[in-house]
mmCIF file of C-alpha atoms in Angstrom:
data_model
loop_
_atom_site.group_PDB
_atom_site.id
_atom_site.type_symbol
_atom_site.label_atom_id
_atom_site.label_comp_id
_atom_site.label_asym_id
_atom_site.label_seq_id
_atom_site.Cartn_x
_atom_site.Cartn_y
_atom_site.Cartn_z
ATOM 1 C CA ALA A 1 -5.959 -3.113 -7.771
ATOM 2 C CA GLN A 2 -3.662 -4.805 -10.241
ATOM 3 C CA LYS A 3 -3.105 -2.451 -13.127
ATOM 4 C CA VAL A 4 -1.050 -4.756 -15.293
ATOM 5 C CA THR A 5 -2.082 -8.348 -15.762
ATOM 6 C CA GLN A 6 0.076 -11.008 -17.305
ATOM 7 C CA ALA A 7 -2.175 -14.027 -17.182
ATOM 8 C CA GLN A 8 0.435 -16.482 -18.389
ATOM 9 C CA THR A 9 2.669 -17.637 -15.572
ATOM 10 C CA GLU A 10 4.928 -19.800 -17.692
ATOM 11 C CA ILE A 11 5.225 -20.671 -21.353
ATOM 12 C CA SER A 12 7.372 -23.538 -22.559
ATOM 13 C CA VAL A 13 8.316 -23.836 -26.206
ATOM 14 C CA VAL A 14 10.757 -25.747 -28.314
ATOM 15 C CA GLU A 15 13.435 -23.763 -30.065
ATOM 16 C CA LYS A 16 12.301 -22.049 -33.284
ATOM 17 C CA GLU A 17 8.689 -21.895 -32.203
ATOM 18 C CA ASP A 18 7.017 -18.506 -31.855
ATOM 19 C CA VAL A 19 5.853 -17.366 -28.447
ATOM 20 C CA THR A 20 3.388 -14.596 -27.673
ATOM 21 C CA LEU A 21 3.171 -12.988 -24.257
ATOM 22 C CA ASP A 22 -0.058 -11.341 -23.230
ATOM 23 C CA CYS A 23 -0.345 -8.113 -21.270
ATOM 24 C CA VAL A 24 -3.546 -6.343 -20.308
ATOM 25 C CA TYR A 25 -3.444 -3.020 -18.519
ATOM 26 C CA GLU A 26 -5.861 -0.731 -16.769
ATOM 27 C CA THR A 27 -5.663 3.038 -16.554
ATOM 28 C CA ARG A 28 -7.880 6.090 -16.561
ATOM 29 C CA ASP A 29 -5.144 8.286 -17.964
ATOM 30 C CA THR A 30 -5.277 9.301 -21.591
ATOM 31 C CA THR A 31 -1.505 9.631 -21.665
ATOM 32 C CA TYR A 32 0.482 6.655 -20.522
ATOM 33 C CA TYR A 33 3.437 4.533 -21.469
ATOM 34 C CA LEU A 34 3.874 0.815 -21.761
ATOM 35 C CA PHE A 35 7.093 -1.110 -21.482
ATOM 36 C CA TRP A 36 8.460 -4.593 -21.816
ATOM 37 C CA TYR A 37 11.464 -5.672 -19.764
ATOM 38 C CA LYS A 38 13.339 -8.953 -19.829
ATOM 39 C CA GLN A 39 14.914 -10.580 -16.781
ATOM 40 C CA PRO A 40 17.275 -13.418 -17.747
ATOM 41 C CA PRO A 41 18.442 -15.982 -15.192
ATOM 42 C CA SER A 42 21.354 -13.722 -14.286
ATOM 43 C CA GLY A 43 18.800 -11.395 -12.714
ATOM 44 C CA GLU A 44 19.317 -8.037 -14.327
ATOM 45 C CA LEU A 45 16.454 -6.168 -15.988
ATOM 46 C CA VAL A 46 16.840 -5.386 -19.650
ATOM 47 C CA PHE A 47 14.695 -2.725 -21.301
ATOM 48 C CA LEU A 48 13.108 -3.969 -24.540
ATOM 49 C CA ILE A 49 10.558 -1.445 -25.731
ATOM 50 C CA ARG A 50 8.473 1.582 -24.794
ATOM 51 C CA ARG A 51 5.205 2.692 -26.379
ATOM 52 C CA ASN A 52 3.151 5.771 -25.594
ATOM 53 C CA SER A 53 -0.624 5.769 -25.635
ATOM 54 C CA PHE A 54 -0.777 7.819 -28.813
ATOM 55 C CA ASP A 55 1.347 5.459 -30.839
ATOM 56 C CA GLU A 56 -0.570 2.348 -31.784
ATOM 57 C CA GLN A 57 1.738 1.519 -34.631
ATOM 58 C CA ASN A 58 2.966 -1.973 -34.187
ATOM 59 C CA GLU A 59 6.602 -2.689 -34.684
ATOM 60 C CA ILE A 60 8.940 -5.461 -35.585
ATOM 61 C CA SER A 61 12.503 -5.410 -34.417
ATOM 62 C CA GLY A 62 14.464 -8.440 -35.440
ATOM 63 C CA ARG A 63 12.757 -11.426 -33.864
ATOM 64 C CA TYR A 64 10.647 -9.261 -31.570
ATOM 65 C CA SER A 65 7.303 -7.709 -32.415
ATOM 66 C CA TRP A 66 4.682 -5.857 -30.421
ATOM 67 C CA ASN A 67 0.935 -5.541 -30.803
ATOM 68 C CA PHE A 68 -0.570 -2.541 -29.007
ATOM 69 C CA GLN A 69 -4.371 -2.283 -29.076
ATOM 70 C CA LYS A 70 -5.970 0.466 -27.024
ATOM 71 C CA SER A 71 -9.449 -0.844 -27.727
ATOM 72 C CA THR A 72 -8.698 -3.965 -25.720
ATOM 73 C CA SER A 73 -6.063 -2.411 -23.413
ATOM 74 C CA SER A 74 -3.543 -4.964 -24.530
ATOM 75 C CA PHE A 75 0.144 -4.746 -25.288
ATOM 76 C CA ASN A 76 1.283 -8.159 -26.432
ATOM 77 C CA PHE A 77 4.801 -9.214 -27.259
ATOM 78 C CA THR A 78 5.922 -11.919 -29.664
ATOM 79 C CA ILE A 79 9.253 -13.643 -30.056
ATOM 80 C CA THR A 80 9.590 -15.243 -33.467
ATOM 81 C CA ALA A 81 11.743 -18.310 -33.958
ATOM 82 C CA SER A 82 12.622 -18.518 -30.289
ATOM 83 C CA GLN A 83 16.106 -19.406 -29.128
ATOM 84 C CA VAL A 84 17.383 -20.881 -25.890
ATOM 85 C CA VAL A 85 18.860 -17.488 -24.980
ATOM 86 C CA ASP A 86 15.343 -16.074 -24.937
ATOM 87 C CA SER A 87 14.635 -18.036 -21.773
ATOM 88 C CA ALA A 88 13.835 -15.388 -19.191
ATOM 89 C CA VAL A 89 11.047 -13.745 -17.271
ATOM 90 C CA TYR A 90 9.337 -11.034 -19.270
ATOM 91 C CA PHE A 91 7.638 -8.152 -17.519
ATOM 92 C CA CYS A 92 5.090 -5.767 -18.911
ATOM 93 C CA ALA A 93 4.918 -2.384 -17.163
ATOM 94 C CA LEU A 94 2.707 0.688 -17.175
ATOM 95 C CA SER A 95 3.645 4.284 -16.449
ATOM 96 C CA GLU A 96 0.797 6.739 -15.999
ATOM 97 C CA ALA A 97 1.889 10.200 -16.966
ATOM 98 C CA ARG A 98 -0.777 12.466 -15.564
ATOM 99 C CA THR A 99 -1.982 10.868 -12.370
ATOM 100 C CA THR A 100 -0.430 12.899 -9.602
ATOM 101 C CA ASP A 101 0.003 10.053 -7.199
ATOM 102 C CA SER A 102 1.740 7.902 -9.769
ATOM 103 C CA TRP A 103 4.441 10.306 -10.877
ATOM 104 C CA GLY A 104 5.452 8.031 -13.690
ATOM 105 C CA LYS A 105 6.471 5.090 -11.554
ATOM 106 C CA LEU A 106 6.539 1.772 -13.334
ATOM 107 C CA GLN A 107 3.802 -0.640 -12.369
ATOM 108 C CA PHE A 108 4.806 -4.136 -13.311
ATOM 109 C CA GLY A 109 2.833 -7.227 -14.103
ATOM 110 C CA ALA A 110 3.700 -10.447 -12.331
ATOM 111 C CA GLY A 111 5.856 -11.593 -15.228
ATOM 112 C CA THR A 112 5.775 -14.532 -17.603
ATOM 113 C CA GLN A 113 8.495 -17.159 -17.439
ATOM 114 C CA VAL A 114 9.531 -18.238 -20.934
ATOM 115 C CA VAL A 115 11.368 -21.523 -21.183
ATOM 116 C CA VAL A 116 12.880 -22.388 -24.538
ATOM 117 C CA THR A 117 14.236 -25.901 -24.865
ATOM 118 C CA PRO A 118 16.532 -27.121 -27.627
ATOM 119 C CA ASN B 1 29.064 5.169 -20.369
ATOM 120 C CA ALA B 2 28.658 3.057 -17.276
ATOM 121 C CA GLY B 3 25.213 1.813 -16.465
ATOM 122 C CA VAL B 4 23.395 1.989 -13.166
ATOM 123 C CA MET B 5 25.609 0.561 -10.451
ATOM 124 C CA GLN B 6 24.420 -1.079 -7.296
ATOM 125 C CA ASN B 7 26.412 -2.412 -4.425
ATOM 126 C CA PRO B 8 26.700 -4.732 -2.843
ATOM 127 C CA ARG B 9 25.343 -7.310 -5.264
ATOM 128 C CA HIS B 10 24.662 -9.702 -2.427
ATOM 129 C CA LEU B 11 24.090 -8.801 1.200
ATOM 130 C CA VAL B 12 23.514 -11.124 4.109
ATOM 131 C CA ARG B 13 22.209 -9.794 7.377
ATOM 132 C CA ARG B 14 20.930 -11.330 10.582
ATOM 133 C CA ARG B 15 17.585 -10.347 11.962
ATOM 134 C CA GLY B 16 17.769 -7.004 13.721
ATOM 135 C CA GLN B 17 20.758 -5.688 11.796
ATOM 136 C CA GLU B 18 20.749 -2.782 9.391
ATOM 137 C CA ALA B 19 21.050 -3.075 5.632
ATOM 138 C CA ARG B 20 22.375 -0.282 3.434
ATOM 139 C CA LEU B 21 21.958 -0.589 -0.297
ATOM 140 C CA ARG B 22 23.709 1.830 -2.625
ATOM 141 C CA CYS B 23 22.822 2.978 -6.097
ATOM 142 C CA SER B 24 24.829 5.158 -8.449
ATOM 143 C CA PRO B 25 22.669 6.310 -11.358
ATOM 144 C CA MET B 26 23.871 6.559 -14.904
ATOM 145 C CA LYS B 27 25.934 9.611 -15.675
ATOM 146 C CA GLY B 28 23.697 12.574 -16.274
ATOM 147 C CA HIS B 29 20.662 10.972 -14.623
ATOM 148 C CA SER B 30 19.168 12.854 -11.717
ATOM 149 C CA HIS B 31 16.088 10.688 -11.116
ATOM 150 C CA VAL B 32 16.338 7.498 -9.104
ATOM 151 C CA TYR B 33 13.750 4.836 -8.363
ATOM 152 C CA TRP B 34 13.878 1.858 -6.041
ATOM 153 C CA TYR B 35 11.900 -1.312 -6.629
ATOM 154 C CA ARG B 36 11.651 -4.526 -4.626
ATOM 155 C CA GLN B 37 11.191 -7.992 -6.039
ATOM 156 C CA LEU B 38 10.057 -10.530 -3.498
ATOM 157 C CA PRO B 39 10.606 -14.213 -4.312
ATOM 158 C CA GLU B 40 8.293 -15.437 -7.070
ATOM 159 C CA GLU B 41 6.754 -11.992 -7.450
ATOM 160 C CA GLY B 42 7.005 -9.072 -9.805
ATOM 161 C CA LEU B 43 8.659 -5.790 -9.061
ATOM 162 C CA LYS B 44 6.977 -3.322 -6.770
ATOM 163 C CA PHE B 45 7.729 0.376 -6.726
ATOM 164 C CA MET B 46 9.108 1.694 -3.465
ATOM 165 C CA VAL B 47 10.333 5.257 -3.827
ATOM 166 C CA TYR B 48 11.216 7.923 -6.386
ATOM 167 C CA LEU B 49 13.892 10.482 -5.602
ATOM 168 C CA GLN B 50 15.588 13.397 -7.204
ATOM 169 C CA LYS B 51 18.708 14.999 -5.817
ATOM 170 C CA GLU B 52 18.004 15.893 -2.181
ATOM 171 C CA ASN B 53 14.262 15.341 -2.611
ATOM 172 C CA ILE B 54 11.864 12.455 -2.110
ATOM 173 C CA ILE B 55 9.224 12.821 -4.795
ATOM 174 C CA ASP B 56 7.070 9.766 -4.162
ATOM 175 C CA GLU B 57 7.484 7.292 -1.335
ATOM 176 C CA SER B 58 4.072 5.703 -1.612
ATOM 177 C CA GLY B 59 5.554 2.231 -1.965
ATOM 178 C CA MET B 60 7.792 2.360 1.077
ATOM 179 C CA PRO B 61 6.835 0.387 4.174
ATOM 180 C CA LYS B 62 5.894 2.804 6.916
ATOM 181 C CA GLU B 63 8.527 1.651 9.338
ATOM 182 C CA ARG B 64 12.206 0.703 9.175
ATOM 183 C CA PHE B 65 12.702 1.768 5.553
ATOM 184 C CA SER B 66 14.192 5.056 4.411
ATOM 185 C CA ALA B 67 15.828 6.388 1.272
ATOM 186 C CA GLU B 68 17.942 9.337 0.349
ATOM 187 C CA PHE B 69 19.660 10.768 -2.689
ATOM 188 C CA PRO B 70 22.136 13.392 -1.522
ATOM 189 C CA LYS B 71 23.586 16.158 -3.614
ATOM 190 C CA GLU B 72 26.829 14.245 -3.800
ATOM 191 C CA GLY B 73 27.186 10.501 -3.796
ATOM 192 C CA PRO B 74 24.929 7.539 -4.414
ATOM 193 C CA SER B 75 21.343 7.001 -3.442
ATOM 194 C CA ILE B 76 20.975 4.913 -0.298
ATOM 195 C CA LEU B 77 18.128 2.594 0.636
ATOM 196 C CA ARG B 78 18.329 1.848 4.335
ATOM 197 C CA ILE B 79 16.500 -0.916 6.130
ATOM 198 C CA GLN B 80 16.713 -0.914 9.879
ATOM 199 C CA GLN B 81 16.178 -3.951 12.084
ATOM 200 C CA VAL B 82 15.769 -6.299 9.157
ATOM 201 C CA VAL B 83 13.370 -9.216 9.334
ATOM 202 C CA ARG B 84 13.230 -12.350 7.212
ATOM 203 C CA GLY B 85 10.407 -10.892 5.157
ATOM 204 C CA ASP B 86 12.810 -8.219 3.896
ATOM 205 C CA SER B 87 14.716 -10.870 1.949
ATOM 206 C CA ALA B 88 14.323 -9.840 -1.668
ATOM 207 C CA ALA B 89 16.074 -8.372 -4.672
ATOM 208 C CA TYR B 90 16.204 -4.603 -4.549
ATOM 209 C CA PHE B 91 16.567 -2.851 -7.872
ATOM 210 C CA CYS B 92 17.523 0.716 -8.513
ATOM 211 C CA ALA B 93 16.672 2.483 -11.756
ATOM 212 C CA SER B 94 17.532 5.897 -13.110
ATOM 213 C CA SER B 95 16.269 8.186 -15.831
ATOM 214 C CA PRO B 96 17.570 11.435 -17.208
ATOM 215 C CA PHE B 97 14.286 13.268 -17.059
ATOM 216 C CA GLU B 98 11.120 13.174 -15.098
ATOM 217 C CA ALA B 99 9.497 9.791 -15.416
ATOM 218 C CA ARG B 100 6.134 11.296 -16.227
ATOM 219 C CA GLN B 101 7.460 12.024 -19.672
ATOM 220 C CA GLY B 102 7.637 8.322 -20.250
ATOM 221 C CA ASN B 103 11.371 8.033 -20.336
ATOM 222 C CA GLU B 104 12.573 4.519 -19.907
ATOM 223 C CA GLN B 105 14.153 3.687 -16.618
ATOM 224 C CA PHE B 106 17.494 1.951 -16.770
ATOM 225 C CA PHE B 107 17.925 -0.674 -14.122
ATOM 226 C CA GLY B 108 20.922 -1.705 -12.120
ATOM 227 C CA PRO B 109 21.858 -5.355 -11.527
ATOM 228 C CA GLY B 110 20.086 -5.419 -8.183
ATOM 229 C CA THR B 111 21.117 -6.215 -4.631
ATOM 230 C CA ARG B 112 20.036 -9.575 -3.300
ATOM 231 C CA LEU B 113 19.351 -9.223 0.401
ATOM 232 C CA THR B 114 19.168 -12.351 2.503
ATOM 233 C CA VAL B 115 18.100 -12.095 6.110
ATOM 234 C CA LEU B 116 19.074 -15.056 8.257
#
């Protein structure tokens, strides 16, 4: 079963618009970690943020912000005032800390392609 | 501090040949993970290794695929008798501590395998 769902396949915006990426996860663990990674056209994976299940404090870092809501099992990510360089595929990932057969492996969503045009 | 290194970056093999993908974790990292990204898909976990031990290989295909992380040297992902369906990007990641503690995994640039 898919544990991380990124329902948006592709989002296209014009530069300076805000873009919000949705991520819904599923786990029975009480302790888990959520991540966002970025994959630009060059192909490498860039770590953006990690949140543990006990830290629902939302955060803003520059143009990035995150909204973690355990009640809805969502971990959404927003880029404010998007730029062309933000064009990439963004992956949400889940790491379950206590499930023996998971051993902390990252379980990725299918990714959301963000296209920012000038 | 060099990041995770993978080589080769691009690998072309003909059907039936063997592919060897190498991964050198970040300095001080003793935990290595391999993931596969098939075209137009997300990343799928393959295997988790520590030095000289396979911790979790639940994502590895049952046949033709193997992985090792020896005491000395890089981690190796080996694919025997490759088929076209093996064409994908293979990413290696490393972490300094056990992943269950939620430590972020740092990814290498990936190896793009093309099977002709």
